[in-house]
Short mmCIF file of C-alpha atoms in Angstrom, two decimals:
data_model
loop_
_atom_site.label_atom_id
_atom_site.label_comp_id
_atom_site.label_asym_id
_atom_site.label_seq_id
_atom_site.Cartn_x
_atom_site.Cartn_y
_atom_site.Cartn_z
CA MET A 1 0.00 0.00 0.00
CA ALA A 2 1.55 3.30 -0.98
CA ARG A 3 2.09 5.88 1.72
CA GLY A 4 -0.95 8.15 2.10
CA GLU A 5 -3.36 5.56 0.73
CA GLY A 6 -5.59 3.05 2.47
CA ALA A 7 -7.96 3.39 5.39
CA GLU A 8 -9.38 6.76 6.33
CA GLN A 9 -8.20 8.13 9.64
CA CYS A 10 -10.96 8.03 12.22
CA SER A 11 -11.00 11.51 13.75
CA ASN A 12 -13.51 14.29 14.25
CA THR A 13 -12.06 16.26 11.37
CA SER A 14 -12.48 13.34 9.02
CA LEU A 15 -16.26 12.99 9.55
CA LEU A 16 -17.77 13.71 6.17
CA GLN A 17 -21.04 15.58 5.75
CA THR A 18 -23.50 13.47 3.76
CA PRO A 19 -26.99 14.51 2.69
CA SER A 20 -29.91 12.70 4.34
CA PRO A 21 -33.26 11.95 2.64
CA ASP A 22 -34.77 15.13 4.14
CA GLY A 23 -32.07 17.25 2.53
CA ILE A 24 -30.20 18.05 5.77
CA LYS A 25 -26.50 17.24 5.79
CA ARG A 26 -25.52 15.03 8.67
CA PRO A 27 -22.10 13.71 9.59
CA ALA A 28 -21.36 10.23 8.35
CA LYS A 29 -19.90 7.56 10.57
CA CYS A 30 -16.18 7.24 10.82
CA GLU A 31 -15.08 4.28 8.78
CA SER A 32 -11.87 2.30 8.90
CA ARG A 33 -11.22 -0.44 6.44
CA SER A 34 -10.10 -3.47 8.31
CA GLY A 35 -8.99 -5.38 5.23
CA LEU A 36 -5.28 -5.29 4.47
CA SER A 37 -3.84 -6.03 1.07
CA VAL A 38 -1.09 -8.61 0.65
CA CYS A 39 1.25 -5.77 -0.33
CA SER A 40 0.51 -3.92 2.93
CA LYS A 41 1.11 -7.05 4.98
CA LEU A 42 4.40 -7.73 3.20
CA CYS A 43 5.63 -4.16 3.69
CA TYR A 44 4.65 -4.35 7.35
CA ALA A 45 6.37 -7.72 7.71
CA ILE A 46 9.59 -6.52 6.05
CA GLY A 47 9.87 -3.88 8.77
CA GLY A 48 10.43 -6.64 11.32
CA ALA A 49 13.47 -8.07 9.53
CA PRO A 50 16.12 -5.59 10.82
CA TYR A 51 15.48 -6.47 14.45
CA GLN A 52 15.81 -10.19 13.80
CA ILE A 53 18.76 -9.93 11.40
CA THR A 54 20.84 -7.90 13.82
CA GLY A 55 19.53 -9.80 16.85
CA CYS A 56 20.42 -13.14 15.31
CA ALA A 57 23.92 -12.00 14.37
CA ILE A 58 24.49 -10.61 17.87
CA GLY A 59 22.89 -13.55 19.63
CA PHE A 60 24.82 -16.24 17.79
CA PHE A 61 28.12 -14.49 17.11
CA LEU A 62 28.82 -11.63 19.55
CA GLN A 63 29.96 -13.85 22.40
CA ILE A 64 32.41 -15.80 20.26
CA TYR A 65 33.47 -12.55 18.53
CA LEU A 66 34.36 -10.83 21.80
CA LEU A 67 36.22 -13.89 23.09
CA ASP A 68 38.02 -15.19 20.00
CA VAL A 69 38.24 -12.21 17.62
CA ALA A 70 38.38 -9.07 19.77
CA LEU A 71 40.38 -11.16 22.30
CA LEU A 72 38.65 -9.83 25.39
CA ASP A 73 38.96 -11.54 28.72
CA PRO A 74 35.82 -13.63 29.41
CA PHE A 75 35.09 -11.55 32.51
CA TYR A 76 34.99 -8.29 30.51
CA ALA A 77 33.01 -9.98 27.75
CA SER A 78 30.39 -11.09 30.30
CA ILE A 79 30.13 -7.54 31.66
CA ILE A 80 29.60 -6.14 28.16
CA LEU A 81 26.95 -8.69 27.30
CA PHE A 82 25.05 -8.39 30.57
CA VAL A 83 25.26 -4.61 31.00
CA GLY A 84 24.40 -4.07 27.33
CA ARG A 85 21.31 -6.24 27.56
CA ALA A 86 20.32 -4.81 30.95
CA TRP A 87 20.61 -1.28 29.55
CA ASP A 88 18.63 -2.35 26.52
CA ALA A 89 15.92 -3.76 28.76
CA ILE A 90 15.69 -0.47 30.69
CA THR A 91 15.30 1.57 27.51
CA ASP A 92 12.29 -0.43 26.31
CA PRO A 93 9.70 0.77 28.85
CA THR A 94 11.23 4.25 28.68
CA VAL A 95 10.82 4.44 24.91
CA GLY A 96 7.37 2.85 25.18
CA PHE A 97 6.36 5.56 27.63
CA LEU A 98 7.72 8.32 25.35
CA VAL A 99 6.05 6.84 22.28
CA SER A 100 2.69 6.68 24.07
CA ARG A 101 2.97 10.41 24.79
CA SER A 102 4.15 11.34 21.30
CA PRO A 103 1.81 13.62 19.31
CA TRP A 104 0.13 12.39 16.18
CA THR A 105 1.85 13.60 12.99
CA ARG A 106 0.89 13.32 9.36
CA PHE A 107 3.08 10.21 9.24
CA GLY A 108 1.47 8.77 12.36
CA ARG A 109 2.78 8.40 15.90
CA MET A 110 5.05 5.38 15.43
CA MET A 111 6.60 6.07 12.03
CA PRO A 112 8.73 9.12 12.95
CA TRP A 113 10.50 7.08 15.64
CA ILE A 114 11.24 4.34 13.14
CA LEU A 115 12.54 6.72 10.47
CA LEU A 116 14.75 8.90 12.66
CA SER A 117 16.42 6.08 14.57
CA THR A 118 17.41 4.01 11.53
CA PRO A 119 20.62 5.71 10.27
CA PHE A 120 22.13 6.06 13.74
CA ALA A 121 21.27 2.47 14.64
CA ALA A 122 22.99 1.23 11.48
CA LEU A 123 26.16 3.20 12.28
CA SER A 124 26.28 1.96 15.88
CA TYR A 125 25.79 -1.64 14.75
CA PHE A 126 28.71 -1.37 12.33
CA LEU A 127 31.04 -0.07 15.05
CA ILE A 128 30.22 -3.04 17.32
CA TRP A 129 32.09 -5.28 14.87
CA TYR A 130 35.15 -3.05 14.51
CA VAL A 131 38.27 -3.88 16.55
CA PRO A 132 39.96 -0.63 17.68
CA SER A 133 43.71 -0.44 17.19
CA VAL A 134 44.40 0.35 20.86
CA ASP A 135 44.19 -2.41 23.44
CA GLN A 136 43.49 -0.14 26.40
CA GLY A 137 39.83 0.76 26.71
CA LYS A 138 38.69 -1.82 24.17
CA ALA A 139 36.05 -3.14 26.55
CA VAL A 140 34.69 0.41 27.00
CA TRP A 141 34.47 0.80 23.21
CA TYR A 142 32.28 -2.27 22.84
CA LEU A 143 30.14 -1.38 25.85
CA ILE A 144 29.43 2.14 24.51
CA PHE A 145 28.49 1.10 21.00
CA TYR A 146 26.63 -2.00 22.11
CA CYS A 147 24.48 0.09 24.47
CA SER A 148 24.07 2.81 21.81
CA PHE A 149 22.86 0.31 19.23
CA GLN A 150 20.46 -1.33 21.66
CA THR A 151 18.96 2.06 22.54
CA LEU A 152 18.53 3.12 18.91
CA GLN A 153 17.16 -0.27 17.93
CA THR A 154 14.63 0.05 20.74
CA CYS A 155 13.49 3.35 19.23
CA PHE A 156 12.78 1.34 16.08
CA HIS A 157 11.39 -1.90 17.46
CA VAL A 158 9.02 -0.71 20.20
CA PRO A 159 7.03 1.57 17.85
CA TYR A 160 7.13 -1.13 15.19
CA SER A 161 5.76 -3.74 17.60
CA ALA A 162 2.98 -1.43 18.74
CA LEU A 163 2.18 -0.69 15.09
CA THR A 164 0.40 -4.06 15.04
CA MET A 165 -2.55 -2.40 16.79
CA PHE A 166 -2.67 0.44 14.24
CA ILE A 167 -2.65 -1.35 10.90
CA SER A 168 -6.16 -2.77 11.35
CA THR A 169 -8.94 -3.00 13.93
CA ASP A 170 -9.83 -6.55 12.90
CA GLN A 171 -8.28 -9.38 14.95
CA LYS A 172 -8.11 -11.78 12.01
CA GLU A 173 -6.31 -9.20 9.89
CA ARG A 174 -3.86 -8.49 12.70
CA ASP A 175 -3.23 -12.21 13.21
CA SER A 176 -2.69 -12.61 9.48
CA ALA A 177 -0.31 -9.64 9.38
CA THR A 178 1.51 -11.09 12.41
CA ALA A 179 1.94 -14.38 10.57
CA TYR A 180 3.43 -12.49 7.61
CA ARG A 181 5.66 -10.63 10.02
CA MET A 182 6.85 -13.76 11.79
CA THR A 183 7.60 -15.47 8.48
CA VAL A 184 9.72 -12.52 7.38
CA GLU A 185 11.34 -12.23 10.82
CA VAL A 186 12.33 -15.88 10.83
CA LEU A 187 13.56 -15.35 7.29
CA GLY A 188 15.46 -12.40 8.76
CA THR A 189 17.19 -14.70 11.22
CA LEU A 190 18.02 -16.92 8.26
CA ILE A 191 19.49 -13.93 6.41
CA GLY A 192 21.40 -12.80 9.50
CA THR A 193 22.79 -16.27 10.02
CA ALA A 194 23.67 -16.63 6.33
CA VAL A 195 25.32 -13.23 5.94
CA GLN A 196 27.22 -13.30 9.21
CA GLY A 197 27.98 -17.02 9.21
CA GLN A 198 28.95 -17.51 5.59
CA ILE A 199 31.08 -14.37 5.27
CA VAL A 200 32.81 -15.06 8.57
CA GLY A 201 33.04 -18.76 7.75
CA MET A 202 35.05 -18.01 4.60
CA ALA A 203 37.81 -16.48 6.75
CA SER A 204 40.31 -18.84 8.32
CA ALA A 205 39.97 -18.72 12.10
CA PRO A 206 43.28 -19.34 13.89
CA CYS A 207 43.38 -21.25 17.16
CA ILE A 208 45.96 -22.11 19.79
CA SER A 209 46.97 -25.75 20.00
CA ALA A 210 47.50 -27.36 23.38
CA GLY A 211 50.89 -26.43 24.77
CA GLU A 212 51.46 -23.57 22.33
CA ASP A 213 52.80 -20.53 24.16
CA LEU A 214 50.80 -17.79 22.47
CA ASN A 215 48.60 -15.69 24.68
CA SER A 216 45.97 -13.11 23.84
CA THR A 217 48.44 -10.25 23.86
CA ASP A 218 50.69 -12.05 21.42
CA LEU A 219 47.75 -12.60 19.11
CA GLN A 220 46.76 -8.94 19.34
CA VAL A 221 50.21 -7.78 18.32
CA ALA A 222 50.74 -10.49 15.73
CA SER A 223 47.43 -9.77 14.06
CA MET A 224 48.68 -6.35 13.03
CA GLY A 225 51.58 -7.80 11.09
CA ASN A 226 52.08 -10.18 8.20
CA PHE A 227 54.38 -12.84 9.58
CA THR A 228 52.70 -16.23 9.57
CA GLU A 229 49.43 -17.66 8.30
CA PRO A 230 47.66 -17.78 11.70
CA ARG A 231 48.55 -14.13 12.28
CA VAL A 232 47.16 -13.10 8.89
CA SER A 233 44.04 -15.20 9.52
CA LEU A 234 42.99 -13.27 12.59
CA GLN A 235 43.07 -9.98 10.68
CA HIS A 236 41.18 -11.63 7.81
CA LEU A 237 38.56 -12.80 10.29
CA ARG A 238 38.18 -9.31 11.69
CA ASN A 239 37.75 -7.90 8.17
CA ALA A 240 35.12 -10.55 7.46
CA TYR A 241 33.09 -9.45 10.50
CA MET A 242 33.22 -5.84 9.28
CA ILE A 243 32.11 -6.81 5.76
CA ALA A 244 29.21 -8.82 7.20
CA SER A 245 28.16 -5.92 9.42
CA GLY A 246 28.25 -3.54 6.44
CA VAL A 247 25.92 -5.81 4.46
CA ILE A 248 23.54 -6.13 7.41
CA CYS A 249 23.48 -2.34 7.93
CA SER A 250 22.46 -1.87 4.29
CA ILE A 251 19.64 -4.39 4.67
CA TYR A 252 18.53 -2.62 7.88
CA VAL A 253 18.12 0.71 6.09
CA VAL A 254 16.33 -0.76 3.04
CA CYS A 255 13.81 -2.63 5.22
CA ALA A 256 13.07 0.51 7.24
CA MET A 257 12.37 2.44 4.03
CA VAL A 258 10.02 -0.26 2.74
CA LEU A 259 8.09 -0.13 6.03
CA PHE A 260 7.88 3.66 6.07
CA PHE A 261 6.67 4.06 2.49
CA GLY A 262 4.57 0.89 2.32
CA VAL A 263 2.43 1.00 5.49
CA LYS A 264 -0.25 3.47 6.50
CA GLU A 265 -0.61 3.94 10.24
CA GLN A 266 -4.23 4.35 11.33
CA LYS A 267 -5.88 6.03 14.26
CA GLU A 268 -7.93 3.36 15.95
CA THR A 269 -10.71 5.37 17.58
CA CYS A 270 -12.55 8.59 16.95
CA ARG A 271 -11.76 10.07 20.36
CA VAL A 272 -8.84 9.78 22.71
CA ARG A 273 -10.32 9.92 26.18
CA THR A 274 -7.27 9.08 28.27
CA GLU A 275 -4.96 11.67 29.78
CA PRO A 276 -1.22 10.88 29.52
CA MET A 277 0.00 8.95 32.53
CA SER A 278 3.35 8.94 34.32
CA PHE A 279 5.99 6.29 33.76
CA PHE A 280 5.30 4.48 37.03
CA GLN A 281 1.56 4.65 36.47
CA GLY A 282 2.21 2.85 33.20
CA ILE A 283 4.18 0.13 35.00
CA ARG A 284 1.41 -0.40 37.54
CA MET A 285 -1.19 -0.45 34.80
CA VAL A 286 0.36 -3.13 32.57
CA MET A 287 1.69 -5.35 35.35
CA GLY A 288 -1.63 -5.11 37.18
CA HIS A 289 -3.47 -6.68 34.26
CA GLY A 290 -3.48 -10.38 35.13
CA PRO A 291 -3.56 -11.95 31.64
CA TYR A 292 -0.70 -9.71 30.48
CA PHE A 293 1.43 -10.51 33.53
CA LYS A 294 0.96 -14.27 33.09
CA LEU A 295 1.64 -14.09 29.37
CA VAL A 296 4.84 -12.10 29.84
CA MET A 297 6.12 -14.26 32.69
CA GLY A 298 5.40 -17.45 30.77
CA PHE A 299 7.23 -16.24 27.69
CA LEU A 300 10.02 -14.83 29.85
CA PHE A 301 11.06 -18.35 30.83
CA THR A 302 10.38 -20.03 27.50
CA SER A 303 12.34 -17.28 25.74
CA LEU A 304 15.15 -17.71 28.24
CA ALA A 305 15.41 -21.35 27.14
CA PHE A 306 15.95 -20.43 23.49
CA MET A 307 18.34 -17.64 24.45
CA PHE A 308 20.55 -20.08 26.37
CA LEU A 309 20.61 -22.20 23.23
CA GLU A 310 21.19 -19.27 20.89
CA GLY A 311 24.00 -17.66 22.89
CA ASN A 312 26.01 -20.85 23.35
CA PHE A 313 25.28 -22.88 20.24
CA ALA A 314 28.21 -21.56 18.19
CA LEU A 315 30.67 -22.42 20.97
CA PHE A 316 28.95 -25.77 21.56
CA CYS A 317 29.24 -26.74 17.88
CA SER A 318 32.83 -25.50 17.63
CA TYR A 319 34.27 -27.12 20.76
CA THR A 320 31.98 -29.79 22.22
CA LEU A 321 30.79 -31.30 18.94
CA GLY A 322 34.01 -30.50 17.09
CA PHE A 323 32.32 -28.87 14.08
CA ARG A 324 34.39 -25.70 14.05
CA ASP A 325 34.12 -25.27 10.28
CA ASP A 326 30.44 -26.24 10.03
CA PHE A 327 28.62 -24.42 12.82
CA GLN A 328 27.44 -21.59 10.53
CA ASN A 329 25.83 -24.17 8.23
CA ILE A 330 24.17 -25.88 11.20
CA LEU A 331 22.70 -22.53 12.26
CA LEU A 332 21.44 -22.03 8.71
CA VAL A 333 19.61 -25.36 8.86
CA ILE A 334 17.87 -24.36 12.10
CA MET A 335 16.74 -21.01 10.69
CA LEU A 336 15.67 -22.50 7.35
CA SER A 337 13.54 -25.08 9.17
CA ALA A 338 12.00 -22.34 11.33
CA THR A 339 11.14 -20.26 8.26
CA LEU A 340 9.38 -23.19 6.60
CA ALA A 341 7.47 -24.05 9.80
CA ILE A 342 5.86 -20.62 10.39
CA PRO A 343 2.85 -21.30 8.07
CA PHE A 344 2.28 -24.61 9.85
CA TRP A 345 2.13 -22.98 13.28
CA GLN A 346 -0.16 -20.24 11.97
CA TRP A 347 -2.53 -22.96 10.75
CA PHE A 348 -2.14 -24.87 14.02
CA LEU A 349 -3.01 -21.93 16.30
CA THR A 350 -6.00 -21.09 14.10
CA LYS A 351 -7.23 -24.68 14.21
CA PHE A 352 -6.49 -25.67 17.82
CA GLY A 353 -6.02 -22.36 19.66
CA LYS A 354 -3.00 -20.34 20.72
CA LYS A 355 -2.66 -21.80 24.20
CA THR A 356 -2.52 -25.34 22.81
CA ALA A 357 0.07 -24.20 20.27
CA VAL A 358 2.24 -22.89 23.11
CA TYR A 359 2.36 -26.27 24.82
CA ILE A 360 2.89 -28.35 21.68
CA GLY A 361 5.32 -25.96 20.02
CA THR A 362 7.50 -25.27 23.03
CA THR A 363 7.79 -28.84 24.31
CA SER A 364 8.61 -30.22 20.85
CA VAL A 365 12.18 -28.93 21.19
CA VAL A 366 12.92 -30.91 24.37
CA PRO A 367 13.74 -34.30 22.72
CA PHE A 368 16.22 -32.57 20.43
CA LEU A 369 17.88 -30.70 23.28
CA VAL A 370 18.42 -34.05 24.98
CA SER A 371 19.61 -35.90 21.87
CA VAL A 372 22.11 -33.24 20.78
CA VAL A 373 23.98 -33.77 24.06
CA LEU A 374 23.58 -37.52 24.56
CA VAL A 375 24.02 -38.77 20.98
CA PRO A 376 27.70 -39.21 19.98
CA SER A 377 29.05 -36.41 17.81
CA ASN A 378 28.01 -36.97 14.20
CA LEU A 379 27.60 -34.25 11.60
CA ILE A 380 24.68 -35.90 9.76
CA VAL A 381 22.78 -36.54 13.00
CA THR A 382 23.45 -32.95 14.09
CA TYR A 383 21.95 -31.59 10.86
CA ILE A 384 18.84 -33.77 11.29
CA VAL A 385 18.40 -32.75 14.93
CA SER A 386 18.93 -29.09 14.04
CA PHE A 387 16.28 -29.18 11.30
CA ALA A 388 13.77 -30.76 13.69
CA ALA A 389 14.58 -28.24 16.43
CA GLY A 390 13.94 -25.37 14.01
CA VAL A 391 10.25 -26.30 13.94
CA SER A 392 10.00 -25.45 17.64
CA VAL A 393 12.02 -22.27 17.13
CA ALA A 394 9.32 -21.11 14.70
CA ALA A 395 6.65 -21.51 17.40
CA ALA A 396 8.80 -19.49 19.82
CA PHE A 397 8.94 -16.67 17.25
CA LEU A 398 5.27 -16.61 16.26
CA LEU A 399 3.26 -17.23 19.41
CA PRO A 400 4.27 -14.33 21.70
CA TRP A 401 3.55 -11.69 19.07
CA SER A 402 0.34 -13.42 18.05
CA MET A 403 -0.95 -13.47 21.64
CA LEU A 404 0.03 -9.95 22.72
CA PRO A 405 -2.82 -8.24 20.81
CA ASP A 406 -5.25 -10.53 22.64
CA VAL A 407 -4.22 -9.28 26.09
CA VAL A 408 -4.24 -5.66 24.86
CA ASP A 409 -7.81 -6.16 23.60
CA ASP A 410 -8.73 -7.79 26.92
CA PHE A 411 -7.40 -4.72 28.74
CA LYS A 412 -9.48 -2.45 26.53
CA ILE A 413 -12.61 -4.42 27.34
CA LYS A 414 -12.01 -4.22 31.09
CA ASN A 415 -10.81 -0.59 30.97
CA PRO A 416 -12.93 1.13 28.30
CA ASP A 417 -11.92 4.61 29.46
CA SER A 418 -8.18 3.92 29.31
CA GLN A 419 -6.94 3.93 25.71
CA GLY A 420 -3.77 4.62 23.76
CA HIS A 421 -1.34 2.50 25.82
CA GLU A 422 -0.40 -0.09 23.19
CA ALA A 423 3.24 1.00 23.05
CA ILE A 424 3.58 0.52 26.83
CA PHE A 425 2.26 -3.04 26.65
CA TYR A 426 4.60 -3.97 23.82
CA SER A 427 7.63 -2.22 25.30
CA PHE A 428 7.35 -4.08 28.61
CA TYR A 429 7.18 -7.41 26.82
CA VAL A 430 10.34 -6.51 24.90
CA PHE A 431 11.86 -5.35 28.20
CA PHE A 432 11.41 -8.75 29.83
CA THR A 433 12.65 -10.73 26.83
CA LYS A 434 15.77 -8.58 26.56
CA PHE A 435 16.34 -8.85 30.29
CA ALA A 436 16.19 -12.62 29.89
CA SER A 437 18.68 -12.39 27.05
CA GLY A 438 21.07 -10.36 29.20
CA VAL A 439 20.79 -12.87 32.02
CA SER A 440 21.44 -15.80 29.70
CA LEU A 441 24.47 -14.19 28.04
CA GLY A 442 25.95 -12.93 31.31
CA VAL A 443 25.48 -16.23 33.13
CA SER A 444 26.81 -18.20 30.15
CA THR A 445 29.99 -16.17 29.72
CA LEU A 446 30.74 -16.07 33.44
CA SER A 447 30.17 -19.82 33.67
CA LEU A 448 32.66 -20.38 30.85
CA ASP A 449 35.15 -18.12 32.60
CA PHE A 450 34.87 -20.11 35.83
CA ALA A 451 35.19 -23.36 33.87
CA GLY A 452 38.54 -22.23 32.46
CA TYR A 453 37.64 -21.16 28.91
CA VAL A 454 40.78 -20.77 26.75
CA THR A 455 40.57 -17.84 24.33
CA ARG A 456 41.11 -19.05 20.74
CA GLY A 457 41.89 -22.53 21.98
CA CYS A 458 41.64 -25.36 19.44
CA LYS A 459 40.37 -27.50 22.32
CA GLN A 460 38.79 -26.61 25.64
CA PRO A 461 39.13 -28.22 29.09
CA ALA A 462 36.63 -30.93 30.03
CA GLU A 463 34.96 -28.50 32.44
CA VAL A 464 34.17 -26.14 29.54
CA ASP A 465 32.63 -28.97 27.52
CA LEU A 466 30.45 -29.92 30.50
CA THR A 467 29.42 -26.30 31.01
CA LEU A 468 28.41 -25.92 27.36
CA LYS A 469 26.35 -29.12 27.53
CA ILE A 470 24.50 -27.79 30.58
CA LEU A 471 23.87 -24.44 28.91
CA VAL A 472 22.34 -25.95 25.74
CA SER A 473 20.30 -28.76 27.30
CA PRO A 474 19.40 -28.92 31.03
CA ALA A 475 19.20 -25.13 31.50
CA PRO A 476 16.78 -24.58 28.57
CA ILE A 477 14.64 -27.59 29.55
CA VAL A 478 14.20 -26.30 33.13
CA SER A 479 13.25 -22.85 31.79
CA ILE A 480 10.67 -24.37 29.44
CA ILE A 481 9.06 -26.36 32.26
CA ILE A 482 8.76 -23.25 34.46
CA GLY A 483 7.27 -21.23 31.60
CA LEU A 484 4.66 -23.86 30.76
CA LEU A 485 3.65 -24.17 34.42
CA ILE A 486 2.93 -20.43 34.41
CA PHE A 487 0.86 -20.78 31.23
CA ILE A 488 -1.54 -23.14 33.00
CA SER A 489 -3.18 -20.12 34.64
CA TYR A 490 -3.25 -17.98 31.46
CA PRO A 491 -6.96 -17.12 31.24
CA ILE A 492 -7.59 -16.03 27.64
CA THR A 493 -9.06 -19.02 25.81
CA GLU A 494 -10.32 -19.00 22.23
CA GLU A 495 -13.87 -18.39 23.49
CA ILE A 496 -12.80 -15.37 25.53
CA ARG A 497 -10.69 -14.05 22.65
CA GLN A 498 -13.60 -14.24 20.22
CA GLY A 499 -15.94 -12.68 22.76
CA ASN A 500 -13.54 -9.77 23.29
CA SER A 501 -13.37 -9.24 19.54
CA LYS A 502 -17.15 -9.04 19.32
CA LEU A 503 -17.38 -6.59 22.24
CA LEU A 504 -14.69 -4.34 20.77
CA ASN A 505 -16.48 -4.18 17.45
CA GLU A 506 -19.68 -3.18 19.27
CA GLN A 507 -17.78 -0.50 21.22
CA ARG A 508 -16.41 0.98 18.00
CA GLU A 509 -19.84 1.05 16.40
CA ASN A 510 -21.39 2.69 19.48
CA GLU A 511 -18.62 5.26 19.65
CA MET A 512 -19.02 6.21 16.01
CA ASP A 513 -22.79 6.50 16.46
CA SER A 514 -22.25 8.69 19.53
CA ASP A 515 -19.85 11.02 17.69
CA SER A 516 -22.28 11.34 14.79
CA THR A 517 -25.14 12.19 17.16
CA GLU A 518 -23.12 14.80 19.04
CA LEU A 519 -22.09 16.59 15.86
CA ASN A 520 -25.64 16.36 14.56
CA VAL A 521 -26.97 18.09 17.66
CA VAL A 522 -24.38 20.82 17.38
#
């Protein structure tokens, strides 16, 4: 849908005067087309790709990059990963609060945030993957640009997430658009894995054999020269990371432009009756809504499971399984499987309900988490297990964003005089998932440090292998069990969801009738 086309904005100024049979002009009802074209859904979906492309590259590769390419001490790497994610989590509710108070512009309320943050986010992302020439203060460099990128990406992703509520008022259309979005986002993780993994994989990664007296400082100095093949390889690897980041930055900008010019943001109601609330009032409001709290807490733990797997899988494949030269291809198989499985899960949740899909989709990964650790290392078996696990990854992508509009609608039904808080709901969900990501990355890197991780080692101590096995199997399984136990009390069933949809449609019709009557009297 071209920018400026599509549904009419529902506002007092857009009420058209239409002649009645008695010749008197009366205001017509506000109308908002709920139907979305395939083009509009695709443009909306493409806007979700930058978050997943960059998130996938960071999630899978940043830990191993800081340890084995930037040559940071594991302790400093853990601080960067945890503080960066914690800072990112803090910015989400803050940005959500600011977005909810933003004035409506001719481009909408969400779109200006998306447009203005894009170029600065791309620049910050590129600098994350650059190794400064000075060794002193290197950790500060990565912390600054990592936090900067997370902040700017939040300014993109929180408004984009809340945009779900402003592309249509129809639940089926929003669910359909969400399915498009999740398909493109999983495809985005596939692109992020392919770009980052394949470009980096083409560079020869040096390692330190057992007994070789070459520490991190030696590697840092040697990498600047042209003396032996391993020394050249480290610089080649660093260049490969920069090339990959440049490609991803270009994709980021293109996707943001497609979203901005291809999607029309709509005002949902004719009147905004809610006064702006303070930041802490917003916190109390969203966390006091029972269905939202249970949904967020349930997905907090299930997301934590996949984040443990994501953050440690590259190291697990490289060291524990011994597939140092194949891990990027294994990641590609997981993401390709997830992309193909999104339509299946969309059909499944439509047929059997979203709550059922949560239980089936999330638990389906457990057998593969067990087998990847217990089955002897075999590349063919690993590819098969990875493809099967990708099916569950697709459910983890789709379901949270498909269920969030349901709890927002439930809030509107129970609080009819409190409107316009969609960005706050979405930002707090992103806050908790990013907090979980920070916890998983920080705990993982510190655990590897305590286990005796050897930077750029060709082999790792037995304690490191055991730690990696725990981080990719028992830890995720425990998190999944806790999350599913919380979901038992999640109250929004398919019957309640459909009932809420009917009530909201009636509210909109009554509100439009009321506005027409008031203007008619005047």
